[in-house]
Structures are given as C-alpha cells and as structure tokens.
PDB file of C-alpha atoms in Angstrom:
ATOM      1  CA  GLU A  29      29.649 107.638  60.908  1.00 71.00           C
ATOM      2  CA  GLY A  30      26.437 106.607  59.128  1.00 89.00           C
ATOM      3  CA  ALA A  31      28.392 105.286  56.162  1.00 94.00           C
ATOM      4  CA  ALA A  32      30.739 103.255  58.365  1.00 93.00           C
ATOM      5  CA  PHE A  33      27.770 101.642  60.118  1.00 94.00           C
ATOM      6  CA  ARG A  34      26.187 100.789  56.769  1.00 96.00           C
ATOM      7  CA  THR A  35      29.373  99.096  55.591  1.00 96.00           C
ATOM      8  CA  LEU A  36      29.463  97.080  58.815  1.00 96.00           C
ATOM      9  CA  ILE A  37      25.847  95.995  58.267  1.00 96.00           C
ATOM     10  CA  GLU A  38      26.577  95.091  54.656  1.00 97.00           C
ATOM     11  CA  ASN A  39      29.504  92.986  55.785  1.00 97.00           C
ATOM     12  CA  CYS A  40      27.398  90.940  58.223  1.00 97.00           C
ATOM     13  CA  GLU A  41      27.092  87.429  56.878  1.00 96.00           C
ATOM     14  CA  SER A  42      24.402  86.199  59.264  1.00 96.00           C
ATOM     15  CA  LYS A  43      21.840  87.369  61.766  1.00 95.00           C
ATOM     16  CA  LYS A  44      24.318  86.356  64.447  1.00 96.00           C
ATOM     17  CA  ASP A  45      26.883  88.768  62.977  1.00 97.00           C
ATOM     18  CA  PHE A  46      24.215  91.457  62.854  1.00 97.00           C
ATOM     19  CA  LEU A  47      23.270  90.966  66.525  1.00 96.00           C
ATOM     20  CA  LYS A  48      26.925  91.052  67.533  1.00 96.00           C
ATOM     21  CA  LEU A  49      27.379  94.294  65.630  1.00 96.00           C
ATOM     22  CA  ILE A  50      24.325  95.910  67.239  1.00 96.00           C
ATOM     23  CA  ALA A  51      25.402  94.817  70.725  1.00 95.00           C
ATOM     24  CA  GLY A  52      28.820  96.324  69.979  1.00 96.00           C
ATOM     25  CA  VAL A  53      27.273  99.615  68.872  1.00 94.00           C
ATOM     26  CA  MET A  54      25.313  99.816  72.128  1.00 94.00           C
ATOM     27  CA  LYS A  55      28.551  99.297  74.040  1.00 95.00           C
ATOM     28  CA  ILE A  56      30.666 101.951  72.330  1.00 94.00           C
ATOM     29  CA  THR A  57      28.205 104.746  73.139  1.00 93.00           C
ATOM     30  CA  ARG A  58      30.117 105.213  76.377  1.00 93.00           C
ATOM     31  CA  LEU A  59      33.435 106.004  74.652  1.00 95.00           C
ATOM     32  CA  LYS A  60      34.827 109.501  75.063  1.00 95.00           C
ATOM     33  CA  LYS A  61      34.615 110.107  71.320  1.00 95.00           C
ATOM     34  CA  ASN A  62      30.912 109.282  71.291  1.00 95.00           C
ATOM     35  CA  ARG A  63      30.227 111.282  74.438  1.00 95.00           C
ATOM     36  CA  GLU A  64      31.824 114.295  72.808  1.00 96.00           C
ATOM     37  CA  PHE A  65      29.807 113.711  69.642  1.00 94.00           C
ATOM     38  CA  ARG A  66      26.574 113.665  71.701  1.00 95.00           C
ATOM     39  CA  GLN A  67      27.525 116.846  73.499  1.00 96.00           C
ATOM     40  CA  LYS A  68      28.204 118.592  70.196  1.00 96.00           C
ATOM     41  CA  ARG A  69      24.839 117.446  68.825  1.00 96.00           C
ATOM     42  CA  VAL A  70      22.970 118.505  71.965  1.00 97.00           C
ATOM     43  CA  ARG A  71      24.689 121.887  71.906  1.00 97.00           C
ATOM     44  CA  ALA A  72      23.864 122.435  68.228  1.00 96.00           C
ATOM     45  CA  ILE A  73      20.245 121.374  68.765  1.00 97.00           C
ATOM     46  CA  ALA A  74      19.873 123.697  71.757  1.00 96.00           C
ATOM     47  CA  MET A  75      21.358 126.614  69.818  1.00 95.00           C
ATOM     48  CA  SER A  76      19.039 125.951  66.894  1.00 94.00           C
ATOM     49  CA  PHE A  77      15.925 126.588  69.031  1.00 93.00           C
ATOM     50  CA  ASN A  78      16.579 130.313  68.857  1.00 91.00           C
ATOM     51  CA  GLU A  79      18.369 130.662  65.551  1.00 95.00           C
ATOM     52  CA  LYS A  80      16.301 130.286  62.424  1.00 95.00           C
ATOM     53  CA  ASN A  81      19.161 129.701  60.020  1.00 96.00           C
ATOM     54  CA  LEU A  82      20.901 127.168  62.219  1.00 96.00           C
ATOM     55  CA  SER A  83      17.546 125.485  62.763  1.00 97.00           C
ATOM     56  CA  LYS A  84      17.175 125.014  58.989  1.00 97.00           C
ATOM     57  CA  VAL A  85      20.647 123.511  58.722  1.00 97.00           C
ATOM     58  CA  ILE A  86      20.070 121.166  61.665  1.00 97.00           C
ATOM     59  CA  LYS A  87      16.689 120.119  60.301  1.00 97.00           C
ATOM     60  CA  ALA A  88      18.070 119.312  56.848  1.00 97.00           C
ATOM     61  CA  HIS A  89      20.984 117.421  58.379  1.00 96.00           C
ATOM     62  CA  GLN A  90      18.722 115.442  60.709  1.00 97.00           C
ATOM     63  CA  LEU A  91      16.351 114.518  57.882  1.00 97.00           C
ATOM     64  CA  GLY A  92      19.298 113.216  55.898  1.00 97.00           C
ATOM     65  CA  VAL A  93      20.842 111.240  58.758  1.00 97.00           C
ATOM     66  CA  THR A  94      17.487 109.699  59.710  1.00 98.00           C
ATOM     67  CA  GLN A  95      16.738 108.677  56.127  1.00 97.00           C
ATOM     68  CA  TYR A  96      20.227 107.248  55.662  1.00 97.00           C
ATOM     69  CA  LEU A  97      19.964 105.171  58.848  1.00 97.00           C
ATOM     70  CA  ALA A  98      16.489 103.963  57.828  1.00 98.00           C
ATOM     71  CA  GLU A  99      17.960 102.829  54.490  1.00 98.00           C
ATOM     72  CA  THR A 100      20.736 101.042  56.360  1.00 98.00           C
ATOM     73  CA  PHE A 101      18.102  99.268  58.477  1.00 97.00           C
ATOM     74  CA  ALA A 102      16.361  98.381  55.198  1.00 98.00           C
ATOM     75  CA  ILE A 103      19.390  96.302  54.216  1.00 98.00           C
ATOM     76  CA  ALA A 104      18.988  94.289  57.430  1.00 97.00           C
ATOM     77  CA  GLN A 105      15.252  94.080  56.848  1.00 98.00           C
ATOM     78  CA  LYS A 106      15.713  92.744  53.322  1.00 98.00           C
ATOM     79  CA  ARG A 107      18.044  90.101  54.677  1.00 97.00           C
ATOM     80  CA  GLY A 108      15.329  88.972  57.070  1.00 97.00           C
ATOM     81  CA  TRP A 109      16.874  90.253  60.292  1.00 98.00           C
ATOM     82  CA  ILE A 110      14.446  93.101  61.040  1.00 98.00           C
ATOM     83  CA  LYS A 111      10.697  92.374  61.096  1.00 98.00           C
ATOM     84  CA  PRO A 112       8.986  93.347  57.833  1.00 98.00           C
ATOM     85  CA  ASP A 113       6.251  95.345  59.612  1.00 97.00           C
ATOM     86  CA  THR A 114       8.744  97.622  61.395  1.00 98.00           C
ATOM     87  CA  ASP A 115       8.657 101.254  60.340  1.00 98.00           C
ATOM     88  CA  LEU A 116      12.330 101.911  59.711  1.00 98.00           C
ATOM     89  CA  VAL A 117      12.165 105.710  59.791  1.00 98.00           C
ATOM     90  CA  ALA A 118      10.432 105.659  63.183  1.00 98.00           C
ATOM     91  CA  LEU A 119      12.959 103.055  64.369  1.00 98.00           C
ATOM     92  CA  SER A 120      15.746 105.296  63.129  1.00 98.00           C
ATOM     93  CA  TYR A 121      14.374 108.270  65.092  1.00 98.00           C
ATOM     94  CA  PHE A 122      13.880 106.182  68.218  1.00 97.00           C
ATOM     95  CA  PHE A 123      17.366 104.708  68.327  1.00 95.00           C
ATOM     96  CA  GLN A 124      19.191 107.868  67.357  1.00 96.00           C
ATOM     97  CA  GLY A 125      17.156 109.535  70.091  1.00 97.00           C
ATOM     98  CA  SER A 126      18.202 106.917  72.624  1.00 96.00           C
ATOM     99  CA  PHE A 127      21.836 107.600  71.822  1.00 96.00           C
ATOM    100  CA  ILE A 128      21.327 111.335  72.232  1.00 96.00           C
ATOM    101  CA  GLY A 129      19.499 110.559  75.474  1.00 97.00           C
ATOM    102  CA  HIS A 130      22.579 108.758  76.772  1.00 97.00           C
ATOM    103  CA  VAL A 131      23.680 112.298  77.620  1.00 97.00           C
ATOM    104  CA  LEU A 132      21.677 111.903  80.860  1.00 97.00           C
ATOM    105  CA  LEU A 133      24.105 109.234  82.011  1.00 97.00           C
ATOM    106  CA  ASP A 134      27.014 111.411  80.892  1.00 96.00           C
ATOM    107  CA  ILE A 135      25.712 114.174  83.138  1.00 96.00           C
ATOM    108  CA  THR A 136      25.335 112.108  86.275  1.00 97.00           C
ATOM    109  CA  LYS A 137      28.523 110.119  85.604  1.00 96.00           C
ATOM    110  CA  GLN A 138      27.027 106.960  87.163  1.00 97.00           C
ATOM    111  CA  VAL A 139      29.500 104.875  85.184  1.00 96.00           C
ATOM    112  CA  GLU A 140      28.425 101.741  87.047  1.00 97.00           C
ATOM    113  CA  TYR A 141      25.274 101.819  84.905  1.00 98.00           C
ATOM    114  CA  GLU A 142      27.016 102.106  81.509  1.00 97.00           C
ATOM    115  CA  GLU A 143      27.163  98.352  80.999  1.00 97.00           C
ATOM    116  CA  ARG A 144      23.538  97.903  81.998  1.00 97.00           C
ATOM    117  CA  TRP A 145      22.462 100.832  79.825  1.00 97.00           C
ATOM    118  CA  SER A 146      24.034  99.032  76.846  1.00 97.00           C
ATOM    119  CA  GLU A 147      22.222  95.826  77.744  1.00 97.00           C
ATOM    120  CA  ILE A 148      18.885  97.631  78.041  1.00 98.00           C
ATOM    121  CA  ALA A 149      19.440  99.419  74.713  1.00 97.00           C
ATOM    122  CA  PHE A 150      20.255  96.094  73.047  1.00 97.00           C
ATOM    123  CA  LYS A 151      17.245  94.331  74.563  1.00 97.00           C
ATOM    124  CA  ALA A 152      14.976  97.225  73.544  1.00 98.00           C
ATOM    125  CA  LEU A 153      15.752  96.357  69.924  1.00 97.00           C
ATOM    126  CA  GLN A 154      14.551  92.744  70.266  1.00 97.00           C
ATOM    127  CA  PRO A 155      10.861  93.400  69.446  1.00 97.00           C
ATOM    128  CA  PHE A 156      11.938  94.591  65.992  1.00 98.00           C
ATOM    129  CA  LEU A 157      14.119  91.606  65.165  1.00 97.00           C
ATOM    130  CA  VAL A 158      12.989  88.445  63.438  1.00 96.00           C
ATOM    131  CA  ALA A 159      12.972  85.575  65.924  1.00 89.00           C
ATOM    132  CA  ASP A 160      15.186  82.596  65.194  1.00 79.00           C
TER     133      ASP A 160
ATOM    134  CA  GLU B  30       5.756 115.157  86.603  1.00 71.00           C
ATOM    135  CA  GLY B  31       7.521 112.201  88.261  1.00 89.00           C
ATOM    136  CA  ALA B  32       5.090 112.217  91.171  1.00 94.00           C
ATOM    137  CA  ALA B  33       2.037 112.289  88.886  1.00 93.00           C
ATOM    138  CA  PHE B  34       3.363 109.292  86.961  1.00 94.00           C
ATOM    139  CA  ARG B  35       3.969 107.397  90.200  1.00 96.00           C
ATOM    140  CA  THR B  36       0.411 108.024  91.332  1.00 96.00           C
ATOM    141  CA  LEU B  37      -0.868 106.754  87.980  1.00 96.00           C
ATOM    142  CA  ILE B  38       1.226 103.590  88.363  1.00 96.00           C
ATOM    143  CA  GLU B  39      -0.003 103.108  91.934  1.00 97.00           C
ATOM    144  CA  ASN B  40      -3.572 103.399  90.723  1.00 97.00           C
ATOM    145  CA  CYS B  41      -3.159 100.670  88.104  1.00 97.00           C
ATOM    146  CA  GLU B  42      -5.174  97.662  89.179  1.00 97.00           C
ATOM    147  CA  SER B  43      -3.819  95.172  86.647  1.00 96.00           C
ATOM    148  CA  LYS B  44      -1.028  94.640  84.169  1.00 95.00           C
ATOM    149  CA  LYS B  45      -3.518  95.610  81.491  1.00 96.00           C
ATOM    150  CA  ASP B  46      -4.019  98.992  83.185  1.00 97.00           C
ATOM    151  CA  PHE B  47      -0.254  99.369  83.438  1.00 97.00           C
ATOM    152  CA  LEU B  48       0.254  98.651  79.728  1.00 96.00           C
ATOM    153  CA  LYS B  49      -2.486 101.093  78.814  1.00 96.00           C
ATOM    154  CA  LEU B  50      -0.856 103.760  80.946  1.00 96.00           C
ATOM    155  CA  ILE B  51       2.576 103.187  79.383  1.00 96.00           C
ATOM    156  CA  ALA B  52       1.141 103.270  75.855  1.00 95.00           C
ATOM    157  CA  GLY B  53      -0.569 106.532  76.777  1.00 96.00           C
ATOM    158  CA  VAL B  54       2.665 108.027  78.087  1.00 95.00           C
ATOM    159  CA  MET B  55       4.401 107.158  74.803  1.00 94.00           C
ATOM    160  CA  LYS B  56       1.622 108.960  72.937  1.00 95.00           C
ATOM    161  CA  ILE B  57       1.623 112.206  74.885  1.00 94.00           C
ATOM    162  CA  THR B  58       5.311 112.860  74.208  1.00 93.00           C
ATOM    163  CA  ARG B  59       4.197 114.664  71.057  1.00 93.00           C
ATOM    164  CA  LEU B  60       2.093 117.246  72.914  1.00 95.00           C
ATOM    165  CA  LYS B  61       3.236 120.861  72.775  1.00 95.00           C
ATOM    166  CA  LYS B  62       3.672 120.946  76.557  1.00 95.00           C
ATOM    167  CA  ASN B  63       6.028 117.956  76.436  1.00 95.00           C
ATOM    168  CA  ARG B  64       7.895 119.273  73.411  1.00 95.00           C
ATOM    169  CA  GLU B  65       8.529 122.510  75.295  1.00 96.00           C
ATOM    170  CA  PHE B  66       9.646 120.551  78.356  1.00 94.00           C
ATOM    171  CA  ARG B  67      12.170 118.623  76.225  1.00 95.00           C
ATOM    172  CA  GLN B  68      13.480 121.801  74.676  1.00 96.00           C
ATOM    173  CA  LYS B  69      13.987 123.358  78.099  1.00 96.00           C
ATOM    174  CA  ARG B  70      15.824 120.247  79.296  1.00 96.00           C
ATOM    175  CA  VAL B  71      18.028 120.102  76.194  1.00 97.00           C
ATOM    176  CA  ARG B  72      18.833 123.800  76.537  1.00 97.00           C
ATOM    177  CA  ALA B  73      19.725 123.444  80.223  1.00 96.00           C
ATOM    178  CA  ILE B  74      21.858 120.372  79.526  1.00 97.00           C
ATOM    179  CA  ALA B  75      23.702 122.132  76.697  1.00 96.00           C
ATOM    180  CA  MET B  76      24.362 125.182  78.857  1.00 95.00           C
ATOM    181  CA  SER B  77      25.659 123.006  81.677  1.00 94.00           C
ATOM    182  CA  PHE B  78      28.515 121.662  79.515  1.00 93.00           C
ATOM    183  CA  ASN B  79      30.374 124.934  79.968  1.00 91.00           C
ATOM    184  CA  GLU B  80      29.126 126.116  83.332  1.00 95.00           C
ATOM    185  CA  LYS B  81      30.400 124.284  86.361  1.00 95.00           C
ATOM    186  CA  ASN B  82      27.755 125.484  88.800  1.00 96.00           C
ATOM    187  CA  LEU B  83      24.864 124.787  86.471  1.00 96.00           C
ATOM    188  CA  SER B  84      26.406 121.415  85.733  1.00 97.00           C
ATOM    189  CA  LYS B  85      26.306 120.548  89.456  1.00 97.00           C
ATOM    190  CA  VAL B  86      22.659 121.570  89.702  1.00 97.00           C
ATOM    191  CA  ILE B  87      21.701 119.596  86.585  1.00 97.00           C
ATOM    192  CA  LYS B  88      23.625 116.559  87.797  1.00 97.00           C
ATOM    193  CA  ALA B  89      21.953 116.570  91.214  1.00 97.00           C
ATOM    194  CA  HIS B  90      18.539 117.065  89.633  1.00 96.00           C
ATOM    195  CA  GLN B  91      19.094 114.259  87.106  1.00 97.00           C
ATOM    196  CA  LEU B  92      20.283 111.858  89.812  1.00 97.00           C
ATOM    197  CA  GLY B  93      17.108 112.577  91.778  1.00 97.00           C
ATOM    198  CA  VAL B  94      14.754 112.227  88.813  1.00 97.00           C
ATOM    199  CA  THR B  95      16.401 108.981  87.675  1.00 98.00           C
ATOM    200  CA  GLN B  96      16.240 107.473  91.163  1.00 97.00           C
ATOM    201  CA  TYR B  97      12.624 108.533  91.612  1.00 97.00           C
ATOM    202  CA  LEU B  98      11.592 106.986  88.281  1.00 97.00           C
ATOM    203  CA  ALA B  99      13.494 103.792  89.125  1.00 98.00           C
ATOM    204  CA  GLU B 100      11.557 103.616  92.408  1.00 98.00           C
ATOM    205  CA  THR B 101       8.328 104.113  90.498  1.00 97.00           C
ATOM    206  CA  PHE B 102       9.300 101.231  88.194  1.00 97.00           C
ATOM    207  CA  ALA B 103      10.010  99.213  91.357  1.00 98.00           C
ATOM    208  CA  ILE B 104       6.327  99.456  92.272  1.00 98.00           C
ATOM    209  CA  ALA B 105       5.436  97.866  88.907  1.00 97.00           C
ATOM    210  CA  GLN B 106       8.191  95.301  89.380  1.00 98.00           C
ATOM    211  CA  LYS B 107       6.902  94.305  92.815  1.00 98.00           C
ATOM    212  CA  ARG B 108       3.452  93.849  91.336  1.00 97.00           C
ATOM    213  CA  GLY B 109       4.891  91.432  88.808  1.00 97.00           C
ATOM    214  CA  TRP B 110       4.600  93.610  85.710  1.00 98.00           C
ATOM    215  CA  ILE B 111       8.301  94.332  85.110  1.00 98.00           C
ATOM    216  CA  LYS B 112      10.748  91.415  84.914  1.00 98.00           C
ATOM    217  CA  PRO B 113      12.615  90.857  88.187  1.00 98.00           C
ATOM    218  CA  ASP B 114      16.036  90.793  86.485  1.00 97.00           C
ATOM    219  CA  THR B 115      15.581  94.251  84.926  1.00 98.00           C
ATOM    220  CA  ASP B 116      17.928  96.931  86.238  1.00 98.00           C
ATOM    221  CA  LEU B 117      15.477  99.711  87.003  1.00 98.00           C
ATOM    222  CA  VAL B 118      18.001 102.537  87.186  1.00 98.00           C
ATOM    223  CA  ALA B 119      19.393 101.653  83.756  1.00 98.00           C
ATOM    224  CA  LEU B 120      15.834 101.320  82.447  1.00 98.00           C
ATOM    225  CA  SER B 121      15.049 104.715  83.914  1.00 98.00           C
ATOM    226  CA  TYR B 122      18.047 106.278  82.135  1.00 98.00           C
ATOM    227  CA  PHE B 123      17.188 104.581  78.856  1.00 97.00           C
ATOM    228  CA  PHE B 124      13.551 105.651  78.735  1.00 95.00           C
ATOM    229  CA  GLN B 125      14.110 109.179  79.970  1.00 96.00           C
ATOM    230  CA  GLY B 126      16.812 109.386  77.303  1.00 97.00           C
ATOM    231  CA  SER B 127      14.417 108.185  74.614  1.00 96.00           C
ATOM    232  CA  PHE B 128      12.009 110.963  75.561  1.00 96.00           C
ATOM    233  CA  ILE B 129      14.770 113.552  75.391  1.00 96.00           C
ATOM    234  CA  GLY B 130      15.781 112.024  72.063  1.00 97.00           C
ATOM    235  CA  HIS B 131      12.284 112.663  70.726  1.00 97.00           C
ATOM    236  CA  VAL B 132      13.693 116.147  70.151  1.00 97.00           C
ATOM    237  CA  LEU B 133      15.070 114.801  66.841  1.00 97.00           C
ATOM    238  CA  LEU B 134      11.535 114.366  65.573  1.00 97.00           C
ATOM    239  CA  ASP B 135      10.626 117.815  66.906  1.00 96.00           C
ATOM    240  CA  ILE B 136      13.436 119.274  64.829  1.00 96.00           C
ATOM    241  CA  THR B 137      12.504 117.660  61.538  1.00 97.00           C
ATOM    242  CA  LYS B 138       8.764 118.080  62.156  1.00 96.00           C
ATOM    243  CA  GLN B 139       7.971 114.811  60.342  1.00 97.00           C
ATOM    244  CA  VAL B 140       4.683 114.626  62.241  1.00 96.00           C
ATOM    245  CA  GLU B 141       3.585 111.661  60.141  1.00 97.00           C
ATOM    246  CA  TYR B 142       6.027 109.582  62.208  1.00 98.00           C
ATOM    247  CA  GLU B 143       4.761 110.667  65.639  1.00 97.00           C
ATOM    248  CA  GLU B 144       2.250 107.828  65.894  1.00 97.00           C
ATOM    249  CA  ARG B 145       4.817 105.252  64.767  1.00 97.00           C
ATOM    250  CA  TRP B 146       7.445 106.695  67.117  1.00 98.00           C
ATOM    251  CA  SER B 147       5.019 106.082  70.017  1.00 97.00           C
ATOM    252  CA  GLU B 148       4.418 102.519  68.837  1.00 97.00           C
ATOM    253  CA  ILE B 149       8.149 101.835  68.593  1.00 98.00           C
ATOM    254  CA  ALA B 150       8.761 103.331  72.050  1.00 97.00           C
ATOM    255  CA  PHE B 151       6.000 101.158  73.502  1.00 97.00           C
ATOM    256  CA  LYS B 152       7.257  98.010  71.784  1.00 97.00           C
ATOM    257  CA  ALA B 153      10.812  98.734  72.945  1.00 98.00           C
ATOM    258  CA  LEU B 154       9.582  98.297  76.509  1.00 97.00           C
ATOM    259  CA  GLN B 155       8.224  94.776  75.885  1.00 97.00           C
ATOM    260  CA  PRO B 156      11.482  92.890  76.657  1.00 97.00           C
ATOM    261  CA  PHE B 157      11.318  94.248  80.207  1.00 98.00           C
ATOM    262  CA  LEU B 158       7.717  93.268  80.879  1.00 97.00           C
ATOM    263  CA  VAL B 159       6.553  89.991  82.349  1.00 96.00           C
ATOM    264  CA  ALA B 160       4.800  87.932  79.675  1.00 89.00           C
ATOM    265  CA  ASP B 161       1.190  86.977  80.241  1.00 79.00           C
TER     266      ASP B 161
END
C-alpha cells in the first residue's frame, strides 16, 4: 500500500489536494480491511519478540516501509507542503505508529470516536505542514 | 502509571510546567522500562484477537485506561491549557496509540531517531493546546 499512497501524493496538484488526501487517509483507517491489516501487523510484531528469525524479517521489512514512506513525504516536502525542517523518517515512524495504535480503538469498539480519532490524527499533522 | 501522570498534571502550576511535563513524557518513551511495557501490551493485544475471554479483559482494561487519561486531560483543559473544543477521549486514544506505535522504532532499533520521534510526538500535540 506504500506504492499506492506515493502515486496518490504524486498526483496531487496542490497543497489543497494533498490535505484532502491526508484527511482521507485518516478516515479510512477505520475500514475493515485496514483493521485487519493492523491486527496482522500487531500479531506479527508480537510473535517476533520471541522468535529471532521472524524478528529479523520484521525488522528488515519495517526499515524498508519506513524509508519508503519517508521518501514519499519527501515528494510533498519538495513541493513545499511539508516544512523543510521536519525529519521525515521520524515523521514516518510517528504516523505509522499512530495507525498501528488505532488498534486500541478497535479493541474497545467505541465506534462513536472513529470520526473524532480521524480528526485528531489529521490535526496532529498540522505542525509539520507549511502554513498557507 | 495513569495515576502518577495525573498527579504530575495536578502539580503543574502553569502552562509552561504542563508543556515541560508533556515534553518529558515524550522523551521517556524510549526507556527500557517503557519499551518492555509496550511489548507486554502488544503481546496481550495480539493474544486477545483469538481468545474471547482475554479479549473481554483487555477491552474492559482499555476502556478504563482511556477514560482515566481523558479525565486527566480534562484537568488540563479546565485550567485552560488544552483547547476547549478538543475531544479528550479521542485525544486519549490517539496519544496512547502513538506510544504503542513507538514499538516500530523498537523493532528497527534506529536509536538515532529516538530524539526526533519525541520532538515529533510533542509537536503533534500543539494543535490541541491553547496558544499563549
């Protein structure tokens, strides 16, 4: 899904498009498909704590995904949408982590907070965006 | 650890104290103790996906922790440090989730990003704070 997101970023023609895309991404975290993806990731991560070989695989995969997302953010940064002083690898870890952390809302099933979770996640990105 | 955090919030005498406390919390996520706590949580969450009874326990626990943190945030909101229109339960889910998501950085062991992760996590909170 990293490649699909990059294509969507590349296709943004303005900062407005970019913001719309990001807001959309925050919203679709609640979809069944994405919930299942999170659960799979959490399960694999948990298993890796006690299995050396799996841990190596997960580590290599995570390094790759993080780097790829950081490079995707770099496209937005070059276009002047993300602040130049933002560390894109750290940003990549933080936002991937937030999506994994959405599992807490999956567990409690307080669906009435899904919409507000998406709003919070979107707002949390504001400090890293170039102001209009 | 929820009660300790609440006491720390209660003891803040100014918004400056509050900001210092929050920045500190973002920094200590990297400590071994907190890394181990995350791993335990992730393991318990992963196990709960396939075990109905455990899932009930985890759900009840998570509901309690989320509510308690939201009530702690409410103290800061009443004191005028968190914006009045911020949904504190959603904020509680988002930031707990970010801490769980720090597990991604634990996995890759890119310790050179720990400091910047803490900065990003702190900055991500800015949109919810009352401006000076």
